[in-house]
mmCIF file of C-alpha atoms in Angstrom:
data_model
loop_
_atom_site.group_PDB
_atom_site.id
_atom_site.type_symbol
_atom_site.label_atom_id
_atom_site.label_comp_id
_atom_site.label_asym_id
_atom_site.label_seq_id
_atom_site.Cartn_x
_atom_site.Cartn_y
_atom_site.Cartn_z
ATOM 1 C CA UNK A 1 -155.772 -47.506 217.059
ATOM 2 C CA UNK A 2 -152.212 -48.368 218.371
ATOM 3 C CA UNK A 3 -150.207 -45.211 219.414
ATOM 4 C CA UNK A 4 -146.197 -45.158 220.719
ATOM 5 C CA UNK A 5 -144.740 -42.428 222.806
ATOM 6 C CA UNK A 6 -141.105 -42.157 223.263
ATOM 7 C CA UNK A 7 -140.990 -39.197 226.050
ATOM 8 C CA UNK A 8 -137.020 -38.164 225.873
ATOM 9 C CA UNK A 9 -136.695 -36.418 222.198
ATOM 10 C CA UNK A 10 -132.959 -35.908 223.610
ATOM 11 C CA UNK A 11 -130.457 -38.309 226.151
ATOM 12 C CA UNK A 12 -126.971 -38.451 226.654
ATOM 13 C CA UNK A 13 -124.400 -40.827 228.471
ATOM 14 C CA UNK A 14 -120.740 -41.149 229.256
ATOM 15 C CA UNK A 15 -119.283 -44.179 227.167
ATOM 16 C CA UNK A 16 -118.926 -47.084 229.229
ATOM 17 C CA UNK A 17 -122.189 -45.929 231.593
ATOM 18 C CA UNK A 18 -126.118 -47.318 231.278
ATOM 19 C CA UNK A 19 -128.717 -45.437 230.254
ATOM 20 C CA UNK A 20 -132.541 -46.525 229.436
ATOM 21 C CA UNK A 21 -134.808 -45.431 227.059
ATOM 22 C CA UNK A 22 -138.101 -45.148 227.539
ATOM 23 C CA UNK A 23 -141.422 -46.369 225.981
ATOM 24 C CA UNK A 24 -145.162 -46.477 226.211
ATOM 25 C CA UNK A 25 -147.783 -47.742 224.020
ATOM 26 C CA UNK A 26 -151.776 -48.007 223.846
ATOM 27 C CA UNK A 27 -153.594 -50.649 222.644
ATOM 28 C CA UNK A 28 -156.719 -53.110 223.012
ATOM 29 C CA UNK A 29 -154.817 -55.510 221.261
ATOM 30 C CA UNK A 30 -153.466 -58.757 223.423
ATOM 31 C CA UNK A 31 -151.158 -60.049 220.987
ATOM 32 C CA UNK A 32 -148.308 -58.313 219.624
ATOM 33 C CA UNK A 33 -144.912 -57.597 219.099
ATOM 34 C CA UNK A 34 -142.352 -54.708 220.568
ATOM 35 C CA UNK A 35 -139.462 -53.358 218.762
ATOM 36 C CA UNK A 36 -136.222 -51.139 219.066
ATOM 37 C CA UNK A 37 -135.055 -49.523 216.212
ATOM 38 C CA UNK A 38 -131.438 -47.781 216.077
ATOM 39 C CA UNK A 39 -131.741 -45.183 212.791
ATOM 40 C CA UNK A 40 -127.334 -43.369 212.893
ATOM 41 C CA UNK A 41 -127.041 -41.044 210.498
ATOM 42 C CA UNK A 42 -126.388 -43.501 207.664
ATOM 43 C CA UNK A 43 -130.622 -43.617 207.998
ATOM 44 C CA UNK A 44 -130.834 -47.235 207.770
ATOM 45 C CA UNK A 45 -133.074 -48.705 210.707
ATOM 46 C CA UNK A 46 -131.073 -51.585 212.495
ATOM 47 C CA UNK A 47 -133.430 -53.693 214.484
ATOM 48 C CA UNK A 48 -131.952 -53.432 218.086
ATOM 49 C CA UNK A 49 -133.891 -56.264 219.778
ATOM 50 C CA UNK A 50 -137.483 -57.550 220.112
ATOM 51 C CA UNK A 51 -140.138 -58.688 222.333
ATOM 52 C CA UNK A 52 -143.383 -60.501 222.142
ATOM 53 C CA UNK A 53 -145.941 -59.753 224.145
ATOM 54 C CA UNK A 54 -147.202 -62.948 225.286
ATOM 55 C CA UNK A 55 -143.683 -63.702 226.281
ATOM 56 C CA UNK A 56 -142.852 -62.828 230.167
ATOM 57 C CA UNK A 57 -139.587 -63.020 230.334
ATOM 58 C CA UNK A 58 -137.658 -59.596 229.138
ATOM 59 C CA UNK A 59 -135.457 -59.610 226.028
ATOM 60 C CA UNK A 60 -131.430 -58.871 225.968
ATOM 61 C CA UNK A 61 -129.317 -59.073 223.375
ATOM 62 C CA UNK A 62 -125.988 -58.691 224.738
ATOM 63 C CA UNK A 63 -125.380 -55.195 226.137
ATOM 64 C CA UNK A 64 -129.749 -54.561 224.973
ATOM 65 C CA UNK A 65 -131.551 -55.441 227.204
ATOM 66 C CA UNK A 66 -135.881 -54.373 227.923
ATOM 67 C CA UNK A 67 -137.939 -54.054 231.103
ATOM 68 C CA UNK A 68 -141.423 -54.923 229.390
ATOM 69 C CA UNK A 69 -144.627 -54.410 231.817
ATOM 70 C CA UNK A 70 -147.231 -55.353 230.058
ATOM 71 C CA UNK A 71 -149.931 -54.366 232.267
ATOM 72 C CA UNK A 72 -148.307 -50.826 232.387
ATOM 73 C CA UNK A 73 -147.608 -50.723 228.776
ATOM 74 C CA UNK A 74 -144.707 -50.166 229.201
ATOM 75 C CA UNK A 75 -141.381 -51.211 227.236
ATOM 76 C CA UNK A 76 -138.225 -49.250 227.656
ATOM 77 C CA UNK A 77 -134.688 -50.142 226.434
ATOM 78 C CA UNK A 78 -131.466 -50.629 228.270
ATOM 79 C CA UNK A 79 -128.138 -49.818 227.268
ATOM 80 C CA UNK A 80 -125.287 -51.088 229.115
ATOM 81 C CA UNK A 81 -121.487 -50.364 228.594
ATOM 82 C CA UNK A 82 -122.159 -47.715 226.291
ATOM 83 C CA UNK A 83 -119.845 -47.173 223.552
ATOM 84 C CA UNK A 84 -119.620 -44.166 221.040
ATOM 85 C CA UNK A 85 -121.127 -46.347 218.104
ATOM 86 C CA UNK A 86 -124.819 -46.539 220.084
ATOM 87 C CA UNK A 87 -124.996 -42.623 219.229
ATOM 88 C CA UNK A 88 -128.094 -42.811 217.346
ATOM 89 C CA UNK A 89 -131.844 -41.944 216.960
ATOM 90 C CA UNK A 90 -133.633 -45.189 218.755
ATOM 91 C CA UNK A 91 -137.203 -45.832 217.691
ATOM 92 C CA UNK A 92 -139.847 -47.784 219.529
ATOM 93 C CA UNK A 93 -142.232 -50.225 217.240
ATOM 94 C CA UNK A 94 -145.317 -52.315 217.638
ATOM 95 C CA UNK A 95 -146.788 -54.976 215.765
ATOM 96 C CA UNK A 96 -150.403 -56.476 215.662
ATOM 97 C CA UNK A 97 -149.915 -60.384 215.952
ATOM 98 C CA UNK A 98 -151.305 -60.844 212.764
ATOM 99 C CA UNK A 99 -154.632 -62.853 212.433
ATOM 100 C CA UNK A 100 -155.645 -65.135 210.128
ATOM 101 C CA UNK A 101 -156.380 -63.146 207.269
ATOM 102 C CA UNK A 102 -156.118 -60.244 209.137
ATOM 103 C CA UNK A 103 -154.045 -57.398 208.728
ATOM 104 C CA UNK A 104 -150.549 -56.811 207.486
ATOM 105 C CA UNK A 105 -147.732 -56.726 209.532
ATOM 106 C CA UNK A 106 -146.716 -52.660 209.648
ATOM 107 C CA UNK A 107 -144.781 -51.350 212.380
ATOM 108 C CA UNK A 108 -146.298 -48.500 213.786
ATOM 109 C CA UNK A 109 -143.451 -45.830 215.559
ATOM 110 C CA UNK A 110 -142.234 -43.411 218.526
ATOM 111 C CA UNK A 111 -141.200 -39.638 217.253
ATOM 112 C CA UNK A 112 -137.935 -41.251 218.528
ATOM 113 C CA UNK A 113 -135.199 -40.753 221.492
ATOM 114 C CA UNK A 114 -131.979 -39.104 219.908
ATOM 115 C CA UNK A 115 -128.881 -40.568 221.943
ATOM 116 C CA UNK A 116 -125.595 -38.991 222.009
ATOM 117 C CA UNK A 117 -122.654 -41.357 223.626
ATOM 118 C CA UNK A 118 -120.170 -38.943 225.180
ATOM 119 C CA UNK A 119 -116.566 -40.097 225.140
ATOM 120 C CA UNK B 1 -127.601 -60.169 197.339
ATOM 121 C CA UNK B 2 -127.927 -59.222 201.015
ATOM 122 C CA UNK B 3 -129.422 -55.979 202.025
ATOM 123 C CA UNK B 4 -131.888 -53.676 200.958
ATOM 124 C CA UNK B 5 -131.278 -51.209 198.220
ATOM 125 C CA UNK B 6 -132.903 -47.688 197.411
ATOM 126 C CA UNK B 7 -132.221 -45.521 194.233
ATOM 127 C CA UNK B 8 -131.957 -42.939 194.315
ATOM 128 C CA UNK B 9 -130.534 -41.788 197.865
ATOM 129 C CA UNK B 10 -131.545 -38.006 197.558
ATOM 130 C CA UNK B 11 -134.251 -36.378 194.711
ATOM 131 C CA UNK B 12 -135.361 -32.845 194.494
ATOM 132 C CA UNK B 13 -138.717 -32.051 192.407
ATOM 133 C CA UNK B 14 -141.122 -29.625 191.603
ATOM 134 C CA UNK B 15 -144.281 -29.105 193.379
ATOM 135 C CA UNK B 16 -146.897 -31.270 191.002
ATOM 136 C CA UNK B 17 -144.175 -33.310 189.564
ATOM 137 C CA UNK B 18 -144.407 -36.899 190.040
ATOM 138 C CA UNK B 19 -141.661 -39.097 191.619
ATOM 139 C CA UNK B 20 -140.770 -42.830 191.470
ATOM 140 C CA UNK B 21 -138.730 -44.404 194.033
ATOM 141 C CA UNK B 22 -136.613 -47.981 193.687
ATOM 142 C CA UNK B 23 -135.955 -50.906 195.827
ATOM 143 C CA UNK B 24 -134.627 -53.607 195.726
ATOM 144 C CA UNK B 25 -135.623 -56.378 198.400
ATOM 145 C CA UNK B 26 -133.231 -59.042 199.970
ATOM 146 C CA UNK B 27 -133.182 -61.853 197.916
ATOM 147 C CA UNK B 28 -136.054 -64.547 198.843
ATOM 148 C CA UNK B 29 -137.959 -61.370 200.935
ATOM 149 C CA UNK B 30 -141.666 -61.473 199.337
ATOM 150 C CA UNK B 31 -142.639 -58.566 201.288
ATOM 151 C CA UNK B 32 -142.111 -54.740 200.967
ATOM 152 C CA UNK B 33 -143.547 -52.253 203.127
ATOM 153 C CA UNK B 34 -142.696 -48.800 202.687
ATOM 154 C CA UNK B 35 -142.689 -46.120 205.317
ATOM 155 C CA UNK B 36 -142.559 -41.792 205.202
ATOM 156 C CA UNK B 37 -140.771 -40.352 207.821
ATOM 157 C CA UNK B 38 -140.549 -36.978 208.314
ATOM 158 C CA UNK B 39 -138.108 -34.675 209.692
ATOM 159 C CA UNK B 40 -138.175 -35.121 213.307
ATOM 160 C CA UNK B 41 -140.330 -37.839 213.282
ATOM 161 C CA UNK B 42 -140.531 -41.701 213.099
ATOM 162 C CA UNK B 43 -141.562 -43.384 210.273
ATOM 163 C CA UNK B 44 -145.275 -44.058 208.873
ATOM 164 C CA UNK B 45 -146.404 -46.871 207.526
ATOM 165 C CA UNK B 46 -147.915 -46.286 203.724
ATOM 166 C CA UNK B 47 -148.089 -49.758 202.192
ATOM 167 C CA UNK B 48 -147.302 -53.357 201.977
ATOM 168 C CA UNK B 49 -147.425 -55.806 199.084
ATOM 169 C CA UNK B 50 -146.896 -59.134 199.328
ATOM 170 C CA UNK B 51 -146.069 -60.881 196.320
ATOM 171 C CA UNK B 52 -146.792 -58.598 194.033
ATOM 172 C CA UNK B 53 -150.587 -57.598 195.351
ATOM 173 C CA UNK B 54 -151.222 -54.737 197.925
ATOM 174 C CA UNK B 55 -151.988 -56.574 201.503
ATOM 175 C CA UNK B 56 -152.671 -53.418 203.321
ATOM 176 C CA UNK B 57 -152.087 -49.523 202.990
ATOM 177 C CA UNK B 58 -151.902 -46.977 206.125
ATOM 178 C CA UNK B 59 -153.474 -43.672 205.908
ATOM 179 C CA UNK B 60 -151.908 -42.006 202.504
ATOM 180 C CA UNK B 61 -153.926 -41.069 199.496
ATOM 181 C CA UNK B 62 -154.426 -42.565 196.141
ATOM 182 C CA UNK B 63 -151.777 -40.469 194.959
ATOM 183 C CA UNK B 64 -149.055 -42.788 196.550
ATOM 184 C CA UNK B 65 -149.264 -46.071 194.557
ATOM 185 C CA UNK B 66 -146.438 -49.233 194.623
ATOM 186 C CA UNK B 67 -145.669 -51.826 192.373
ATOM 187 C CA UNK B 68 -143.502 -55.176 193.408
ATOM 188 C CA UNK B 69 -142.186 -57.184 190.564
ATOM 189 C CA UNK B 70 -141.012 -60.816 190.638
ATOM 190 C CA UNK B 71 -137.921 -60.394 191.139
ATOM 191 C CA UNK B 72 -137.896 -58.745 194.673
ATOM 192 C CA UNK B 73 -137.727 -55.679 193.585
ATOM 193 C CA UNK B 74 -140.600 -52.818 194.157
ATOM 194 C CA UNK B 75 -141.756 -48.999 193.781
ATOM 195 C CA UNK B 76 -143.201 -46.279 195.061
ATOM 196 C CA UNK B 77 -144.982 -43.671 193.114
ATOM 197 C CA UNK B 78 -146.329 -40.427 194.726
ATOM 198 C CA UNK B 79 -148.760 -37.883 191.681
ATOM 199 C CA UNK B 80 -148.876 -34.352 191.984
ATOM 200 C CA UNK B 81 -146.029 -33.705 194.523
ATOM 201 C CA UNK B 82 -147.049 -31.592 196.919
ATOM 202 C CA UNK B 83 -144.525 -29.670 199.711
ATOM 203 C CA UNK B 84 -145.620 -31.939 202.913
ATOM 204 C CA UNK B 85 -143.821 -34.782 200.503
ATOM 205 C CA UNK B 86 -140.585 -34.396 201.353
ATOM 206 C CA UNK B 87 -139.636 -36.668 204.067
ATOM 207 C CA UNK B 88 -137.296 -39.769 203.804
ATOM 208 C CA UNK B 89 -138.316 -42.780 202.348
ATOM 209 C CA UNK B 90 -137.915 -46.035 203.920
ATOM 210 C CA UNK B 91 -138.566 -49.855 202.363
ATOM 211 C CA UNK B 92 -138.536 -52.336 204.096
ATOM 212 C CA UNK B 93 -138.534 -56.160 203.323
ATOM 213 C CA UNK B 94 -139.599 -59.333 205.212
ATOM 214 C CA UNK B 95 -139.481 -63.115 204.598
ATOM 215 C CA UNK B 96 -142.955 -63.509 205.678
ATOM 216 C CA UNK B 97 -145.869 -60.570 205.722
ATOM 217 C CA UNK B 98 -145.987 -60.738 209.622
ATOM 218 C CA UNK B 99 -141.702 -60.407 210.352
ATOM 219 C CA UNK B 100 -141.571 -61.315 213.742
ATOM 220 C CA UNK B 101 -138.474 -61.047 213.228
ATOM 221 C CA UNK B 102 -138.206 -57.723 211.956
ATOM 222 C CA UNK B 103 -137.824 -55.905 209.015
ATOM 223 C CA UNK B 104 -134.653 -55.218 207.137
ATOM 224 C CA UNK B 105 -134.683 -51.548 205.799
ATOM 225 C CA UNK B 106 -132.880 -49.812 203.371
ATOM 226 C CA UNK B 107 -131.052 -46.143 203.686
ATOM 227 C CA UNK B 108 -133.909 -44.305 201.870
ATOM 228 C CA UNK B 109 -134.590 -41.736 199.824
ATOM 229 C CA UNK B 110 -134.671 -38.122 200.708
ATOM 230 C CA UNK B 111 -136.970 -36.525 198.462
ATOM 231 C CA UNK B 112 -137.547 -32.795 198.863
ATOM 232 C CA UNK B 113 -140.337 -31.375 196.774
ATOM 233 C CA UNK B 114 -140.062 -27.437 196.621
#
């Protein structure tokens, strides 16, 4: 079974600074995918960026980028230029690369890092 | 339509009661996947179906049961509430039944069973 650990229930920044999230995972699996989640306090998970696992090269979606070590297990999230609209709960997610007629696609989560963006 | 709806956003019921829970998928989505997350917690998975048959169901009893109807829209039904119910209630819908690309969720519902 897959697990997720998000160590840092709590983080806070100044707006405009970095800060990284961090993430580890288990699994036996060698094909899969890596998510961040952003839940604000309208509840709706926002899908922050992604990776996939056979991919090397990390992710970044403008000011998101991830530092994924896959031997390590490793995936943690990087904000730069934070701004007050990042405050947030932020959610780490794997995927099992589906295989042919294999099992579904569910997401399996973190407890979740809550991030407060000072101004 | 774009997005992902849920009806209703908050419910309170009675311990034994049963509840059913709405959404409505982004048009074209054929799969739904809906997730319990508890206070404090991240979500857990509790069942997909893709178009309109169950492809896979996390570890929830038969007490939680889902329909999905043609026309992208689905349910959740939970029997004889019980108090470790209440918890927010997330669907989610994809274009395929692997989303590499994600899910798209909706705001949920925040049952509370007392």
């Amino acid at each position: 079974a897959q697990t997720v650990t998000q160590s840092q229930p709590e983080m806070s920044v100044q707006e405009a600074e970095t800060v990284t999230l961090s993430c580890t995972y288990d699994t036996s699996e060698n094909n899969y995918y890596l998510f961040w989640y952003k839940q604000p306090p309208s509840r709706q998970m926002i899908l922050v960026i992604r990776q996939e696992a056979y991919k090397q090269q990390n992710a970044t979606e403008n000011r998101f980028s991830v530092n994924f070590q896959k031997a390590a297990k490793s995936f943690s999230l990087k904000i730069s230029d934070s701004q007050l609209g990042d405050t947030a709960m932020y959610f780490c997610a794997f995927m099992k690369r589906r295989n042919y007629g294999g099992s579904q696609g569910n997401l399996i989560f973190g407890k979740g890092t809550k991030l407060s963006v000072k101004p | 339509e774009t997005g992902v709806t849920q009806s209703p956003t908050h419910l309170i019921k009675t311990r034994g009661q049963q509840v059913t829970l709405r959404c409505s998928s982004q048009s074209g989505h054929n799969t739904v996947s809906w997730y319990q997350q508890a206070l404090g917690q991240g979500p857990q998975f509790i069942f997909q179906y893709y178009r309109e048959e169950e492809n896979g169901r996390g570890n929830f009893p038969p007490r939680f049961s889902g329909l999905q109807f043609p026309n992208y829209s689905s349910e959740l039904n939970v029997n004889a509430l019980e108090l470790d119910d209440s918890a927010l209630y997330l669907c989610a819908s994809s274009l395929r039944a692997e989303p590499v690309d994600g899910y798209t969720f909706g705001s949920g519902t925040r049952l509370t069973v007392v």
